[in-house]
Short mmCIF file of C-alpha atoms in Angstrom, two decimals:
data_model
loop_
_atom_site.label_atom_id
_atom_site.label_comp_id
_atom_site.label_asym_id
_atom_site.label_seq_id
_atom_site.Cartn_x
_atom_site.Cartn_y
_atom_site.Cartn_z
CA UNK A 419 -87.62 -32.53 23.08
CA UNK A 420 -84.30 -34.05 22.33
CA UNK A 421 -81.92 -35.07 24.94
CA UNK A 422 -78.71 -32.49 25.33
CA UNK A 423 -77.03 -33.03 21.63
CA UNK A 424 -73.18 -35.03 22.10
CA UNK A 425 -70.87 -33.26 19.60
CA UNK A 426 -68.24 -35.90 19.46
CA UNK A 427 -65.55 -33.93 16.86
CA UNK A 428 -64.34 -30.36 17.22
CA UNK A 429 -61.07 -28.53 17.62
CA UNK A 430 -62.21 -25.74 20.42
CA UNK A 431 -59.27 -24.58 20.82
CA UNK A 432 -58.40 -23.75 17.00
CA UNK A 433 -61.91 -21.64 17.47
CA UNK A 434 -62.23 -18.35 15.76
CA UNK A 435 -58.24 -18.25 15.24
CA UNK A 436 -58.99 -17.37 11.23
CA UNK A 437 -58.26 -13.52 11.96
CA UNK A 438 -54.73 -14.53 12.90
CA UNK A 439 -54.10 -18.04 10.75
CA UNK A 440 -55.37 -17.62 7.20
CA UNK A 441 -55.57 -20.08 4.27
CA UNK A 442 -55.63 -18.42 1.22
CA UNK A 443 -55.84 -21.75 -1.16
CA UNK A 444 -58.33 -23.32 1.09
CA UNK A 445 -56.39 -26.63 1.24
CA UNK A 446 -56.00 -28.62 4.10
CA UNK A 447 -52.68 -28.61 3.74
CA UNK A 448 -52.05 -25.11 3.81
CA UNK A 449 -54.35 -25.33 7.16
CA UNK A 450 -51.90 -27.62 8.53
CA UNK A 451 -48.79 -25.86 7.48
CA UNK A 452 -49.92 -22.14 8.75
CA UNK A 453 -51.07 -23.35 11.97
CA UNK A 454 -48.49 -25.51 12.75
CA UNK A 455 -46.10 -22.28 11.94
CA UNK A 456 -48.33 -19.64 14.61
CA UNK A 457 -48.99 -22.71 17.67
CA UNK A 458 -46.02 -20.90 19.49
CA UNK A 459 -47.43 -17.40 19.17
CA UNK A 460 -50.49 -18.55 20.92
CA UNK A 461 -50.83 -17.73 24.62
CA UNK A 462 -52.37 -20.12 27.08
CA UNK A 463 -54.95 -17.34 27.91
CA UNK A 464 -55.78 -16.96 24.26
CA UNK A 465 -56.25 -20.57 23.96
CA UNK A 466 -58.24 -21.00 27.05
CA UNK A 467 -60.74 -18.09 25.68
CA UNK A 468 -61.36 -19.16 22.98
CA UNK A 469 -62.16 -22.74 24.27
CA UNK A 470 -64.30 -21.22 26.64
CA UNK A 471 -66.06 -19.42 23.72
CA UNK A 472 -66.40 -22.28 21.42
CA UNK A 473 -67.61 -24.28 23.96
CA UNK A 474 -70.22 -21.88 25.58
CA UNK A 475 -71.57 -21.39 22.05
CA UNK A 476 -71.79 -24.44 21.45
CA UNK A 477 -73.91 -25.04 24.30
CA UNK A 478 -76.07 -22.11 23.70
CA UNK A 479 -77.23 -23.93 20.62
CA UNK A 480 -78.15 -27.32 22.88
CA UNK A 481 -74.99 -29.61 23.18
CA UNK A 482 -74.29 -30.65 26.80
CA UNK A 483 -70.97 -32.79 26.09
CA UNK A 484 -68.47 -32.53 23.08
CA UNK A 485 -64.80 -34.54 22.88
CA UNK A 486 -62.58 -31.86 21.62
CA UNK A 487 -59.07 -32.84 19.65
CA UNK A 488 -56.26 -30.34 20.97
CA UNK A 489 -53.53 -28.48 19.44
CA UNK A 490 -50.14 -30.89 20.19
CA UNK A 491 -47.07 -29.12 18.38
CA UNK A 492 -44.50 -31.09 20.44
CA UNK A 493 -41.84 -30.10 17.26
CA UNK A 494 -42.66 -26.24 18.83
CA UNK A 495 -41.76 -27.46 22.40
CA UNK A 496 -43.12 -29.11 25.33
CA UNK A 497 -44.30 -25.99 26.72
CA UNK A 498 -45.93 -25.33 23.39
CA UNK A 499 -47.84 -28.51 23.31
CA UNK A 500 -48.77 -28.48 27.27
CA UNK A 501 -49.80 -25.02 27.46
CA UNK A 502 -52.68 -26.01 25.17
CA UNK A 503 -53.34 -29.41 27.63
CA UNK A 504 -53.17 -26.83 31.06
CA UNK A 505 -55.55 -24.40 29.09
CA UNK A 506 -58.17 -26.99 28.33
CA UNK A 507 -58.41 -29.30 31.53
CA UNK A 508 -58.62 -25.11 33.05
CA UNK A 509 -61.97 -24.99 31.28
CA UNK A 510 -63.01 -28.31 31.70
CA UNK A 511 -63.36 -27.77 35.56
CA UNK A 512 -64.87 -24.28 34.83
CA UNK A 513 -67.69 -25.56 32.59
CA UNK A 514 -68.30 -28.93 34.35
CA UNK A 515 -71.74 -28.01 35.86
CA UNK A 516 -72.71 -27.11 32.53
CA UNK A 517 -70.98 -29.38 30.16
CA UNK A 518 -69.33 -32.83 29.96
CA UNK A 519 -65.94 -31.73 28.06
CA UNK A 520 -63.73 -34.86 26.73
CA UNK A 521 -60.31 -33.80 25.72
CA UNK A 522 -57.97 -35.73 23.19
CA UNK A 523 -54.75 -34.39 22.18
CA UNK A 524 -53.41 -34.81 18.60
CA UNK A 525 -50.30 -36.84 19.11
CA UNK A 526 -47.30 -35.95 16.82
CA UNK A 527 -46.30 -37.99 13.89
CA UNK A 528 -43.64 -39.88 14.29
CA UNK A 529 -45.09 -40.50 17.73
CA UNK A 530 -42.02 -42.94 18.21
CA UNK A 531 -39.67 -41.08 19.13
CA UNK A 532 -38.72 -40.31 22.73
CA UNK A 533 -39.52 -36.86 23.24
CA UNK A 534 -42.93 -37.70 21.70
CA UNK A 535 -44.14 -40.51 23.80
CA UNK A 536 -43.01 -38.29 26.77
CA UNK A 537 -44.70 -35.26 26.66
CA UNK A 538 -47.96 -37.40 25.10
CA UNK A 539 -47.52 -39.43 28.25
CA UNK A 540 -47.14 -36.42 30.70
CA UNK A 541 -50.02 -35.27 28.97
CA UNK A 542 -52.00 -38.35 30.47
CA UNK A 543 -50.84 -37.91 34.05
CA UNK A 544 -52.30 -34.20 33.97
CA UNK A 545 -55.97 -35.36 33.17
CA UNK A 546 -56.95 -35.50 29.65
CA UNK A 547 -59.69 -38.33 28.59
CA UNK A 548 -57.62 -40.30 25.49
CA UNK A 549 -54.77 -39.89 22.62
CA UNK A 550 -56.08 -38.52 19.26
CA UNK A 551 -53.64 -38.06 15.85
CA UNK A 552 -53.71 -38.38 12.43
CA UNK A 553 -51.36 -41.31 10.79
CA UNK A 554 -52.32 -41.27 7.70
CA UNK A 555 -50.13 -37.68 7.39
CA UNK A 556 -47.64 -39.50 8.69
CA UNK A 557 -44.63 -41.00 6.53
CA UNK A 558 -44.94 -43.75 9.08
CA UNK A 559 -48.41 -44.45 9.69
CA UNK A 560 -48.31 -48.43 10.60
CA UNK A 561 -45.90 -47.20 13.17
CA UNK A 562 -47.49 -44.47 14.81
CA UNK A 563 -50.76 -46.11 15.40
CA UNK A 564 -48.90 -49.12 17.46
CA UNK A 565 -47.27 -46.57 19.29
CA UNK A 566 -50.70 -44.87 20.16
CA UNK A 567 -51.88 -48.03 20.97
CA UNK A 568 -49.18 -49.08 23.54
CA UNK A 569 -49.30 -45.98 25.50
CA UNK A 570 -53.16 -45.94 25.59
CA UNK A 571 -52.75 -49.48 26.65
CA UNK A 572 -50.68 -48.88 29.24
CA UNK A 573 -52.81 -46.12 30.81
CA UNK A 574 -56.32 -47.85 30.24
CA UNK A 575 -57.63 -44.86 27.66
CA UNK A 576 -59.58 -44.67 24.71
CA UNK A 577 -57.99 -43.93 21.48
CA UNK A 578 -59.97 -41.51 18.70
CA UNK A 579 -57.58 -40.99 15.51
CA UNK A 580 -58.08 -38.54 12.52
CA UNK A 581 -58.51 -41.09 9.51
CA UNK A 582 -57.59 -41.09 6.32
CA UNK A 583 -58.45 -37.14 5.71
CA UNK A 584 -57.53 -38.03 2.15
CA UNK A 585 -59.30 -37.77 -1.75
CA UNK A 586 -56.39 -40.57 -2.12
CA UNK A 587 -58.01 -43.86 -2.39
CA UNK A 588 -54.54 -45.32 -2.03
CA UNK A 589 -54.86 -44.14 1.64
CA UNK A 590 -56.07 -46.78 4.27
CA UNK A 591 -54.54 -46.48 7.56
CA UNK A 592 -58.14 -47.34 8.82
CA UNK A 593 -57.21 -51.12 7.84
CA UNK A 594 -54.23 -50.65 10.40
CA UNK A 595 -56.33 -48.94 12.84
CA UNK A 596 -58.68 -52.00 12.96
CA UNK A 597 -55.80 -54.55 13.10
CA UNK A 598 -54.46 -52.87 16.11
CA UNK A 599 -57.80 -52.54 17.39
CA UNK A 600 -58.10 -56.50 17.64
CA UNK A 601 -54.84 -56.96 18.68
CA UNK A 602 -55.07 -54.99 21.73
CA UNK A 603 -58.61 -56.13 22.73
CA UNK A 604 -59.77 -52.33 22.20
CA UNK A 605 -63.36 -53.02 20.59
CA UNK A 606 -65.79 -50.20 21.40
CA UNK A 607 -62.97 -47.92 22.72
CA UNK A 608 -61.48 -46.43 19.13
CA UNK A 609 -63.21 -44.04 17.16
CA UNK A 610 -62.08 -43.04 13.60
CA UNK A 611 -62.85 -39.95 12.17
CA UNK A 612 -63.28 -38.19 8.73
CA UNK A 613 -62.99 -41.04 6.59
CA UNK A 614 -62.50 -39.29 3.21
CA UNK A 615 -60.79 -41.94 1.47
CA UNK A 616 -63.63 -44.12 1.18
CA UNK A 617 -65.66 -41.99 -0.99
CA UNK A 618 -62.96 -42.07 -3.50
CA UNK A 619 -62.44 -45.92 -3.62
CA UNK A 620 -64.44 -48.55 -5.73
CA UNK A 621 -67.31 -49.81 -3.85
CA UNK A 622 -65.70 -53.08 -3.33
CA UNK A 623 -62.71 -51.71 -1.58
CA UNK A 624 -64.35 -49.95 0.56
CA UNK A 625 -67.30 -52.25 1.64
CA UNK A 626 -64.30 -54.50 2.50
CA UNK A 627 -62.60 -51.77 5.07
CA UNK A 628 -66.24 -50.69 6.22
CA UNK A 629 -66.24 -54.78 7.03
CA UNK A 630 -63.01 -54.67 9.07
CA UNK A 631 -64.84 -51.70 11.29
CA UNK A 632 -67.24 -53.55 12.24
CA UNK A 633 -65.71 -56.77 13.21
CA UNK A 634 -62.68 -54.80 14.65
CA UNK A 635 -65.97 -52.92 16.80
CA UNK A 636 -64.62 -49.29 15.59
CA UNK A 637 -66.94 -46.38 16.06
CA UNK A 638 -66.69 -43.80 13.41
CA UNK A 639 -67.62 -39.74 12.77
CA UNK A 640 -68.20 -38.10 10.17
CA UNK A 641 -67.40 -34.13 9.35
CA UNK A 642 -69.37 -33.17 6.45
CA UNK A 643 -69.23 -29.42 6.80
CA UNK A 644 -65.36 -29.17 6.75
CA UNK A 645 -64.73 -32.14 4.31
CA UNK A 646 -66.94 -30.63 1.61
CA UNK A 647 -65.02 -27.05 2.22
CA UNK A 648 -61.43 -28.56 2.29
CA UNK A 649 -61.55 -32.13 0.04
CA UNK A 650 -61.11 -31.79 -4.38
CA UNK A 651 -59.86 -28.82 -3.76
CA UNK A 652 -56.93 -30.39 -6.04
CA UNK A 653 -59.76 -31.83 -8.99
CA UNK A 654 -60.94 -30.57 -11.83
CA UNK A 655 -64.78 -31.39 -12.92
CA UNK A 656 -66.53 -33.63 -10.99
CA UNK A 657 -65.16 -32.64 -7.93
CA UNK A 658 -64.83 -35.00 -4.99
CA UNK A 659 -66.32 -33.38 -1.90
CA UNK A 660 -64.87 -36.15 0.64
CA UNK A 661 -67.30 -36.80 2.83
CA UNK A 662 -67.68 -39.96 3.74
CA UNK A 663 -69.92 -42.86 3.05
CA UNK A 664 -72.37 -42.37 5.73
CA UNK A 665 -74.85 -44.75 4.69
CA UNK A 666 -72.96 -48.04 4.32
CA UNK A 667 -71.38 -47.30 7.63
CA UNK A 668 -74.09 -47.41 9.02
CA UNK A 669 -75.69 -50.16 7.53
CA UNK A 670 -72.95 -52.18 8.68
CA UNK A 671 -73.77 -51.60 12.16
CA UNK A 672 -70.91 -49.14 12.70
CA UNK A 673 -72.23 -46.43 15.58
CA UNK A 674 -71.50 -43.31 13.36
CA UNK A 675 -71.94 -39.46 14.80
CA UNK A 676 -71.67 -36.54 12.77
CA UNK A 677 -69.75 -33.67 14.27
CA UNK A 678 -68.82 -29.95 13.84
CA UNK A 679 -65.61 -30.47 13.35
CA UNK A 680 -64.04 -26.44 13.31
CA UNK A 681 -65.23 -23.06 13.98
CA UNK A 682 -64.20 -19.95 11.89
CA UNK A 683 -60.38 -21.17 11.28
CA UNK A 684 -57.72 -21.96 8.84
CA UNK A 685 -59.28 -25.41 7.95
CA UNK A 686 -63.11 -24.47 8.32
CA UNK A 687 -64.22 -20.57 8.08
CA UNK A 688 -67.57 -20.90 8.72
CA UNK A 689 -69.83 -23.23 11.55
CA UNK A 690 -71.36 -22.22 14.75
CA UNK A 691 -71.12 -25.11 17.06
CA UNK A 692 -75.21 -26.05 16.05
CA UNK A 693 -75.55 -29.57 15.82
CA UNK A 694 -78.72 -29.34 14.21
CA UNK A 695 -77.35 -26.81 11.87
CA UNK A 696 -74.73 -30.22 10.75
CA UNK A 697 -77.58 -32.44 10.89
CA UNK A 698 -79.16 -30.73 8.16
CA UNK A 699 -75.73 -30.52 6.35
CA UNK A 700 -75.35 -34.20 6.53
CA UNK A 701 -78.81 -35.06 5.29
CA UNK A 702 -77.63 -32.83 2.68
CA UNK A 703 -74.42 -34.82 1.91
CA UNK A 704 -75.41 -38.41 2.47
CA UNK A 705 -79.23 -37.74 0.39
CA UNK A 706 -81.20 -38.59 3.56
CA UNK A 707 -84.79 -36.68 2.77
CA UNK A 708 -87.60 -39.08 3.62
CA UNK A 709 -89.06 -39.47 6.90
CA UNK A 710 -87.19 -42.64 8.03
CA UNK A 711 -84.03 -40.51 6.53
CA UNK A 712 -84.81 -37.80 8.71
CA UNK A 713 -84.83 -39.50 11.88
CA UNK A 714 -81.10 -40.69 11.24
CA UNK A 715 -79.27 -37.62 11.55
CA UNK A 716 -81.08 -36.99 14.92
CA UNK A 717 -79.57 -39.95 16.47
CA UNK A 718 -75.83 -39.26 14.91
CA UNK A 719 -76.35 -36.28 17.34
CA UNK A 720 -77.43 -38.09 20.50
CA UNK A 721 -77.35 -41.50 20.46
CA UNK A 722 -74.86 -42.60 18.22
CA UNK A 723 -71.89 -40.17 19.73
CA UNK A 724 -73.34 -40.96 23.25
CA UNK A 725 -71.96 -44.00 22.55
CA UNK A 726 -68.68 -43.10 21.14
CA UNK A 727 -68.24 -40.73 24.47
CA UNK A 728 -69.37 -43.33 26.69
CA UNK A 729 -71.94 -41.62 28.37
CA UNK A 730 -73.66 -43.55 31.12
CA UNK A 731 -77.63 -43.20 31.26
CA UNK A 732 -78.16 -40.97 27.98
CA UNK A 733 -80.99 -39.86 27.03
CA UNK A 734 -84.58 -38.80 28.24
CA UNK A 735 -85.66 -41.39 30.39
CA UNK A 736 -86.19 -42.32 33.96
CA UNK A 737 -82.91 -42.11 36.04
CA UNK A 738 -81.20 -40.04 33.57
CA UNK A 739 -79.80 -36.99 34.26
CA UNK A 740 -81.77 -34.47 32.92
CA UNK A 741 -80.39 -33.13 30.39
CA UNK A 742 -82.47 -32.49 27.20
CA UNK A 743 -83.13 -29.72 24.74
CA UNK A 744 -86.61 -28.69 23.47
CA UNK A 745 -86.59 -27.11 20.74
CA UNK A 746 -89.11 -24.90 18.50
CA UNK A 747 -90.39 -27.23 15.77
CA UNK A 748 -93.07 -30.19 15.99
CA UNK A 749 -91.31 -33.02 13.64
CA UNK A 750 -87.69 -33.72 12.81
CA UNK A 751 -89.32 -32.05 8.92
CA UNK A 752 -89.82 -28.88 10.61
CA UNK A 753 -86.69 -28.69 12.30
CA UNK A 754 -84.44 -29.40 9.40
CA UNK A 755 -86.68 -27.20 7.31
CA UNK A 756 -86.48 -23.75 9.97
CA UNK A 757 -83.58 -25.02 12.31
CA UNK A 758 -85.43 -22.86 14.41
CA UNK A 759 -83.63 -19.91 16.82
CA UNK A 760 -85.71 -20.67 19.65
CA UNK A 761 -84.31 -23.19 22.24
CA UNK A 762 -84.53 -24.41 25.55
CA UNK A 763 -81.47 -25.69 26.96
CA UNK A 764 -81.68 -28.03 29.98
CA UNK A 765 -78.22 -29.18 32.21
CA UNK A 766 -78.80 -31.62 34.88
CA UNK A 767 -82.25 -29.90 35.83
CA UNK A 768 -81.29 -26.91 35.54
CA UNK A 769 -82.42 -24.21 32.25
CA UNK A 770 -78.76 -22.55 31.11
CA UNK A 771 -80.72 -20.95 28.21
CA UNK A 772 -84.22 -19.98 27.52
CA UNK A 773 -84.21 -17.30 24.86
CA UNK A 774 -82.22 -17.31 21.45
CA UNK A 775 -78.96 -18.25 21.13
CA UNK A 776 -78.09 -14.29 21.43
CA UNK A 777 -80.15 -13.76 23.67
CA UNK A 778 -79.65 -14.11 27.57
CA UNK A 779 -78.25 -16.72 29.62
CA UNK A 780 -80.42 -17.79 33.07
CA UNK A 781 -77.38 -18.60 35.04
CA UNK A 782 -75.47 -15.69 35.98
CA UNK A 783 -71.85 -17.25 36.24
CA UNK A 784 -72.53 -18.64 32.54
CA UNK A 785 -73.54 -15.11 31.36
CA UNK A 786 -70.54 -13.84 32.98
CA UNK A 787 -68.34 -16.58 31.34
CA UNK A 788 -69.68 -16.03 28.12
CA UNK A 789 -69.08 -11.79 27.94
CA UNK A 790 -65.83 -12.41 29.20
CA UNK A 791 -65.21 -15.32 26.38
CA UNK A 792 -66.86 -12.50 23.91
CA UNK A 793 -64.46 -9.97 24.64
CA UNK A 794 -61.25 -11.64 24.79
CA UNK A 795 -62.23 -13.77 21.35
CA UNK A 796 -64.46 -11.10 19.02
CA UNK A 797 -65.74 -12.34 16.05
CA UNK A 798 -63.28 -10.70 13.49
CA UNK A 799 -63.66 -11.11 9.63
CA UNK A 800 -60.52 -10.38 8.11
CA UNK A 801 -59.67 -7.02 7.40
CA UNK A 802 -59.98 -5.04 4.41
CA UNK A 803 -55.97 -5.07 4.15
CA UNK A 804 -55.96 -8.82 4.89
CA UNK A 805 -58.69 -9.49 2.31
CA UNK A 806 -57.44 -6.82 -0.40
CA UNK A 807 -53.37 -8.38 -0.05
CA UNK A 808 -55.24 -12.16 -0.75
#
């Protein structure tokens, strides 16, 4: 028994949207550049389906919270960017008996200017949990993060940044992250994410930034499964495969989580929303394989991204809610081995699922929820046309 896995990175609502938003080089940014081009085609209902899908899958395979980074195209228009925010706090009120749903949009760069702040702002005042981004894409990254900073400031929210989703070792917004970080007393309320940079740096470079995120009291995630599909795609032999350096992280104290990241999309085609399914991808990645390895993955799952979520009383012990998945396998070996089918999925007392992940769910508004979720967002390779044109 595990308590209910804490998925602390995904895009939800970017879910299954690889039928309609290709990448044909594979790069991120060709991800970035054809979704930023189809956010306006996107209805709100789409969006909200296939957050409810995402998410409901997600749970299926035992996660009972997950901080999701949302779609923000304020260049497209405010109602572009907000019908993404109404979609998502929607779902977040649907699913809250059965899931604790954070939501962070993906401010703009150039965040400075007016229209910007604004709509990030009026984002705030509707309900969602923090202000995400990514500076380091940014032509103005030093900028952008102290404008992140005030407004969070101002309305008393945590901050979680894409960081430094780079094979340049030249890129280091983190450093700026953690300056800001002291400066505006935020220790234990920013998160950084991805990380990339720092496996292409000399060790002493980066055991000096992996210093500053630990005095500046930065909690970190790592994305293994979509940073070894989209990173060196621009290298010859040996290839970098970006994912972070999850070991020295940690062994600075740094709370680190490892995440999902994106689900059958432009800048991830595969994943399932199965935390243990990235567990064993990280172990994979970082060369964690004997039994004191083993047990580290487990807790980027729970504990480490209960923590970055702030979840009150986590975990399976007196008091706590109960919310706790029991799985099929006797030893963290023989789950990472058979990531086994079979799981029991507990929410606050209650079972959501006790068969396979396809097979049925025990509460009948979830099942109900979920075939509607199925039918408005199919699973859709591309077609034949699609596939024979690339």
């Amino acid at each position: 028994m595990l308590p209910g896995l804490v998925d602390a990175h995904m895009h939800l609502d970017k879910a299954f949207s690889l039928p309609r938003v290709g990448n044909v080089s594979g790069t991120l940014e060709e991800a970035v550049r054809n979704y930023s081009g189809a956010a306006h085609l996107f209805t709100k209902e789409e969006i909200k389906s296939r957050i409810e899908r995402s998410a409901l899958q997600a749970v299926a395979y035992g996660t009972t919270a997950i901080r999701t980074h949302l779609d923000f195209h304020v260049k497209a228009g405010r109602d572009v960017a907000l019908r993404t925010i109404e979609a998502a706090l929607e779902v977040k009120e649907t699913l809250a008996p059965y899931l604790t749903l954070q939501l962070f949009p993906m401010c703009p760069y150039n965040l400075p200017s007016e229209q910007g702040l604004e709509v990030a702002e009026e984002a705030l005042r509707m309900g969602v949990d923090g202000l995400g981004g990514a500076p380091h894409l940014s032509p103005t990254p030093k900028e952008d993060i102290q404008a992140v900073f005030r407004l969070a400031d101002r309305y008393d929210c945590p901050v979680d940044l894409h960081t430094d989703e780079s094979d340049d070792p030249g890129v280091r917004t983190l450093s700026y992250i953690a300056e800001a970080t002291r400066a505006y007393g935020y220790a234990g309320r920013v998160t950084v994410g991805h990380l990339c940079s720092l496996a292409a740096m000399p060790d002493a470079d980066a055991a000096a930034l992996i210093g500053e995120m630990a005095e500046a009291g930065l909690k970190a995630v790592t994305l293994p499964g979509a940073n070894m599909y989209l990173q060196g795609r621009h290298d010859g032999f040996p290839a970098r495969r970006g994912v972070t350096r999850i070991k020295e992280i940690l062994a600075a104290g740094v709370p680190l989580a490892t995440a999902s990241d994106n689900i059958h999309d432009p800048f991830h085609p595969f994943g399932r929303g199965d935390l243990i399914q990235i567990g064993l991808v990280t172990a994979y990645a970082a060369h964690m394989g004997v039994p004191a390895d083993l047990r580290t993955p487990l807790r980027m799952m729970t504990e480490h991204p209960a923590k970055l979520l702030g979840l009150e009383r986590y975990g399976i012990e007196v008091g706590a809610p109960a919310d706790a998945l029991l799985v099929d396998a006797a030893t963290p070996e023989e789950l990472f081995t058979l990531v086994p089918e079979r799981r029991w999925v507990c929410r606050a007392g209650s079972w959501l699922r006790t068969a396979p992940p396809r097979g049925t769910w025990q509460d009948g508004r979830l099942a109900a929820l979920w075939e509607a979720a199925m039918q408005a967002v199919p699973f859709e390779p591309q077609s034949a046309e699609a596939v024979k044109e690339a």
